[in-house]
XYZ file of C-alpha atoms in Angstrom:
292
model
C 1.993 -3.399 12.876
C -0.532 -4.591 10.389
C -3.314 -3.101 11.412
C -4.350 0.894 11.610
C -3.225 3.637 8.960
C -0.515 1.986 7.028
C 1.159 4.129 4.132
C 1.936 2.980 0.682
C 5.074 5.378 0.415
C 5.739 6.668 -2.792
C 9.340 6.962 -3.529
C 10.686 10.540 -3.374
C 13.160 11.668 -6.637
C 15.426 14.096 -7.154
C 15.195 16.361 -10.631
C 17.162 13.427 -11.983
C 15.110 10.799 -11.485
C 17.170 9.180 -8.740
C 15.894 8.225 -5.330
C 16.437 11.411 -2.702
C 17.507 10.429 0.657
C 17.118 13.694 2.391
C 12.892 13.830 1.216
C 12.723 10.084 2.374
C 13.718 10.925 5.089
C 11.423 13.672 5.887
C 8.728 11.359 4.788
C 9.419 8.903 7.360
C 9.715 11.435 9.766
C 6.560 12.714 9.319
C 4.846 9.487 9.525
C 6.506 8.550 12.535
C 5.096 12.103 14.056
C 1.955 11.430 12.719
C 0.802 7.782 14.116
C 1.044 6.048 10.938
C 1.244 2.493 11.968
C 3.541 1.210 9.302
C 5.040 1.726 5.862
C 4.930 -0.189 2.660
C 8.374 0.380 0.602
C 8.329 0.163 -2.755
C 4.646 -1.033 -3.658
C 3.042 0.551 -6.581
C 2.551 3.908 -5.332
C 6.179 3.740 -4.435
C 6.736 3.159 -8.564
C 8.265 -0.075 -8.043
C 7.906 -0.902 -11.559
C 9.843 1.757 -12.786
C 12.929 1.256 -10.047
C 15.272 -1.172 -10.782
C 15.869 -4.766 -8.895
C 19.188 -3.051 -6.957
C 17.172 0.089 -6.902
C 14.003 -1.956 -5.374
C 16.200 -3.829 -2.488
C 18.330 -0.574 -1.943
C 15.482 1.593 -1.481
C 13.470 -0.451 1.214
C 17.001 -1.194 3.165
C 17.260 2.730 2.827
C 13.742 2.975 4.323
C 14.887 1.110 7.150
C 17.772 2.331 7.892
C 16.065 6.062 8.061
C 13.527 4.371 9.892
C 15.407 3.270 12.266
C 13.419 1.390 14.580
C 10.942 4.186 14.899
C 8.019 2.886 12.772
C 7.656 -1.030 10.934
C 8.571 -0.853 7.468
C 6.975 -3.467 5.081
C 8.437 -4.289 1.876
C 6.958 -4.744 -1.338
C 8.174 -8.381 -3.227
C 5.933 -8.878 -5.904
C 6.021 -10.034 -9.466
C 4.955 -11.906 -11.967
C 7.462 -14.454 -12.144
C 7.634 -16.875 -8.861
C 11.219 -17.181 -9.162
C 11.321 -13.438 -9.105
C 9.303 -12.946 -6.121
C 11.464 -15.442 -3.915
C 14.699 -14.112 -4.850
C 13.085 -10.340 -3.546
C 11.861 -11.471 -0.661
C 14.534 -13.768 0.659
C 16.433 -10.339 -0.330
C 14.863 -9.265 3.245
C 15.382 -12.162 5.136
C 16.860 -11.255 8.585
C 16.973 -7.759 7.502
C 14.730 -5.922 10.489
C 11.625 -5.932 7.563
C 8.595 -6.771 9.429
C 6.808 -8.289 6.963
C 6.087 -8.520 2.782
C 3.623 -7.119 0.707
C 3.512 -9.529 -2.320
C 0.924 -8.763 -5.316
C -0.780 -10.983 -7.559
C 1.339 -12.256 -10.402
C 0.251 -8.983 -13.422
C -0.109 -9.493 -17.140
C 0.336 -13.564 -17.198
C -3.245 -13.714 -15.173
C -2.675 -17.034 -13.751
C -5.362 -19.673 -12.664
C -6.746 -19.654 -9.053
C -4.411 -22.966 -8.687
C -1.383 -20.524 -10.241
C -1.882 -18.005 -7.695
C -2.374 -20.797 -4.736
C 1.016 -22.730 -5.948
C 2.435 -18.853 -6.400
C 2.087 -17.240 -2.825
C 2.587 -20.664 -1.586
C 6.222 -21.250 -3.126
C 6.989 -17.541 -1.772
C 5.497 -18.332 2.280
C 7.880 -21.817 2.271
C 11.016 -19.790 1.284
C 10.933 -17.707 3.980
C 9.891 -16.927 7.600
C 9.041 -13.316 7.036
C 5.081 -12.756 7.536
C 3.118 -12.380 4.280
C 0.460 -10.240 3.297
C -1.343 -11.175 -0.205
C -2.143 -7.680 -2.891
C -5.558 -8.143 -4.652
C -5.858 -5.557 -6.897
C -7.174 -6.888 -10.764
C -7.547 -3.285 -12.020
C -3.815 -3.219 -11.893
C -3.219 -6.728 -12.492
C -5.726 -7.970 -14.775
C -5.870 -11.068 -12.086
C -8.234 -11.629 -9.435
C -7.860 -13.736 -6.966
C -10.562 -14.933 -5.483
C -11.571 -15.317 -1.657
C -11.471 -19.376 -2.083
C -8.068 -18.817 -2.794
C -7.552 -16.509 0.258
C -8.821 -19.090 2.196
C -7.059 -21.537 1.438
C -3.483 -19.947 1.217
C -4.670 -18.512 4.680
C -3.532 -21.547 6.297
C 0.007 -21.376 5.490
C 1.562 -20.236 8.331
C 2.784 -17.516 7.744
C 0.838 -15.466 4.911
C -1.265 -13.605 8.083
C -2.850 -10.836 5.865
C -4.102 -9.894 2.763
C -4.735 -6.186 0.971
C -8.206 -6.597 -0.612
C -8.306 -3.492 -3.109
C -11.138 -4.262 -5.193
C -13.581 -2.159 -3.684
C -16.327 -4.291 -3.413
C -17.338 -4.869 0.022
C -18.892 -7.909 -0.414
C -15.252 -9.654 -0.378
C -15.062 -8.605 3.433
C -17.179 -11.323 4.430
C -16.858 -13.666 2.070
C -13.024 -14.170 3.019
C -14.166 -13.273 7.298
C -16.375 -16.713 6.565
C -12.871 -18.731 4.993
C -10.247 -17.554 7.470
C -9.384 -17.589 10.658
C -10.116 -14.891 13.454
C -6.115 -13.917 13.662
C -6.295 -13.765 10.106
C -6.213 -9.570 8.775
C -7.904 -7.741 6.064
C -6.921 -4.665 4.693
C -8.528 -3.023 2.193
C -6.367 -1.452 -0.911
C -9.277 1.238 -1.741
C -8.972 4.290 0.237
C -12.532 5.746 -0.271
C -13.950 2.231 1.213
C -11.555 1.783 3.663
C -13.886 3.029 6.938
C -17.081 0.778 5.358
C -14.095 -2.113 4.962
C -13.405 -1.875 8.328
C -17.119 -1.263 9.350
C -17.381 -4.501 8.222
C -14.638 -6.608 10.000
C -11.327 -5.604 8.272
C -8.600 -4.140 10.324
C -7.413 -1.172 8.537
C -5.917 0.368 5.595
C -3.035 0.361 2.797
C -3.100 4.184 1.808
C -2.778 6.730 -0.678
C -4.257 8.973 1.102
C -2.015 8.847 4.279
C 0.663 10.285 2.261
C -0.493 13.627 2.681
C -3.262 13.375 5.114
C -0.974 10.918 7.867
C -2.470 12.181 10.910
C -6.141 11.768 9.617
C -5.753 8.742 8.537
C -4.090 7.309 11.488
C -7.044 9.110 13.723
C -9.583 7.946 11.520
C -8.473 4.220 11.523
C -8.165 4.448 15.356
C -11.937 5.560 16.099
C -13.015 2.977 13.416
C -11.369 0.644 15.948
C -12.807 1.701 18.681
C -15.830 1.678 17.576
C -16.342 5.252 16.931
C -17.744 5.348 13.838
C -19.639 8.490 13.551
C -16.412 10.379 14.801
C -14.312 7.855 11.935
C -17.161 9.458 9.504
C -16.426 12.831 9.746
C -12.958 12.615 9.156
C -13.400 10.532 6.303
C -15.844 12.923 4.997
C -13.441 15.566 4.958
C -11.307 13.391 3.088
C -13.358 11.855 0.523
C -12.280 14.685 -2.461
C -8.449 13.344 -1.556
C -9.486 9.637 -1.629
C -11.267 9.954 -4.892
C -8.858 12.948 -6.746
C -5.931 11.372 -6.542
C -6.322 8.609 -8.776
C -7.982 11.523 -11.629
C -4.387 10.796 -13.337
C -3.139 7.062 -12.140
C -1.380 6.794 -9.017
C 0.985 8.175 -8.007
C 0.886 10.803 -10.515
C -1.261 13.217 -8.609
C -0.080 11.897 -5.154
C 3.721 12.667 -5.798
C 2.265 16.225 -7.061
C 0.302 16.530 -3.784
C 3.608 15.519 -1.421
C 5.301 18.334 -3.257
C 2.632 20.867 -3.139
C 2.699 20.552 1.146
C 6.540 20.499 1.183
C 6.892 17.124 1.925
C 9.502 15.909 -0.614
C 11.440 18.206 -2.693
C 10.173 17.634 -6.332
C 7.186 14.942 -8.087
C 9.415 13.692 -10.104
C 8.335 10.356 -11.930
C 9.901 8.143 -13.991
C 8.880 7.484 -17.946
C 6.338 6.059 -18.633
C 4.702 8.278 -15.525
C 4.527 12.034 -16.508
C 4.313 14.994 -14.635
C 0.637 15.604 -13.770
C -0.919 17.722 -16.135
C -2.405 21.445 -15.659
C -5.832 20.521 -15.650
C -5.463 18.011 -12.373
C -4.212 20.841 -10.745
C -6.766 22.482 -9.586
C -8.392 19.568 -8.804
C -6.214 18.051 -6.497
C -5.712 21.636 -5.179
C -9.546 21.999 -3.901
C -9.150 18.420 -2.441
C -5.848 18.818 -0.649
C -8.367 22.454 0.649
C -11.267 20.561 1.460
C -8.999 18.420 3.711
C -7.556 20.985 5.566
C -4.427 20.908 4.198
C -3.766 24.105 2.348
């Protein structure tokens, strides 16, 4: 469940700005008849820092519940305050979530120590599995693959999502953790190199609106097959790149709405609607994919 095409779900609205059950639903759907391996609720594609604490929990036990035992749904628990993160996550305790996506602490850029001490607190107040978030562009905090090494051995934090982009990291933290241990990378046009390189799949933007690819591609690269892997990924390089040309998920909730997938892209201030200009960019991607 932590390995393969997993999708960083964005969080379908109504024209009100209030979560839509019926396009989550067909979201889910579609990823279940697609091969996605698993779903992320509520990370930052899904605009978790526009929804509201209720609004967070509510919308990942929604997830589930449309779910419904069909595909592993991962939650996203992160914030910047430990307390904060505990109380979300022990939210899910004994809830059917398979697991926790939990980003670095953002704005308060914490020590190496800080962000040891941080995920640590979080793994000893519950038994749900833990995967760390990496990503400093969002953050402004980068933690570094010492520190994945050594919060590696808590029991249960089994993963992390390495969305830098530099592929260097892949080894540095393959030489600090165990061989159980699994690395996903955050950065969908280095995912297939990521995983050339020892990492085990993929958090996605991407598999939003290219699900089957993404789940195909991530199987070859797993078998090996990278030349086949390639030319899928080829085809989606334009989507991996264009859809952070307004920041995410801006031009990804566009996308879902453009092939019918949810019902509108409504985002939530301070995210606007994409603007005319993207469109045509995200357009010849979505084309060059396949898609349209």
């Amino acid at each position: 469940m932590f390995t393969g095409s997993i999708v960083a779900l964005v969080t379908p609205m109504d024209e009100k700005g209030n979560v839509c059950r019926s396009s989550l639903k067909k979201l889910i759907d579609y990823h279940v008849a697609s091969g996605t391996s698993a779903i992320v609720s509520v990370g930052t594609t899904g605009e978790s820092a526009t929804l509201s604490h209720d609004e967070h929990g509510d919308v990942v036990m929604m997830t589930l519940e449309l779910a419904d035992g069909r595909i592993p749904v991962i939650a996203g628990t992160g914030a910047n305050a430990t307390s904060e993160a505990i109380s979300l996550t022990k939210r899910f305790n004994d809830s059917g979530i398979v697991g926790c996506l939990t980003v670095t602490p953002y704005y308060n850029r914490p020590t190496q120590e800080g962000l040891y001490q941080h995920f640590k607190a979080i793994a000893e107040n519950t038994d749900l599995p833990q995967i760390l978030y990496n990503v400093p562009s969002r953050t402004g905090c980068d933690m570094l693959p010492e520190t994945i090494g050594r919060l590696a051995k808590v029991k249960n934090i089994v993963a992390v999502k390495e969305a830098t982009g530099n592929l260097t990291r892949v080894n540095q933290i393959k030489e600090l953790v165990d061989n159980d241990f699994i690395l996903l990378s955050g950065d969908d046009a280095t995912a297939l190199d990521f995983m050339h390189l020892g990492g085990h799949g993929v958090i996605s933007v991407t598999a939003n609106v290219a699900a089957r690819e993404m789940a195909e591609m991530c199987r070859l690269a797993a078998a090996g097959q990278f030349d086949e892997a390639r030319v899928i990924n080829q085809r989606l390089m334009p989507l991996h790149t264009k859809l952070f040309v307004e920041p995410n998920p801006i031009p990804v909730k566009w996308a879902c709405k453009a092939l019918g997938l949810v019902a509108t892209d409504t985002l939530r201030l301070p995210m606007t609607p994409m603007t005319a200009e993207s469109v045509p960019v995200i357009t010849s991607a979505l084309k060059h994919a396949g898609l349209l």
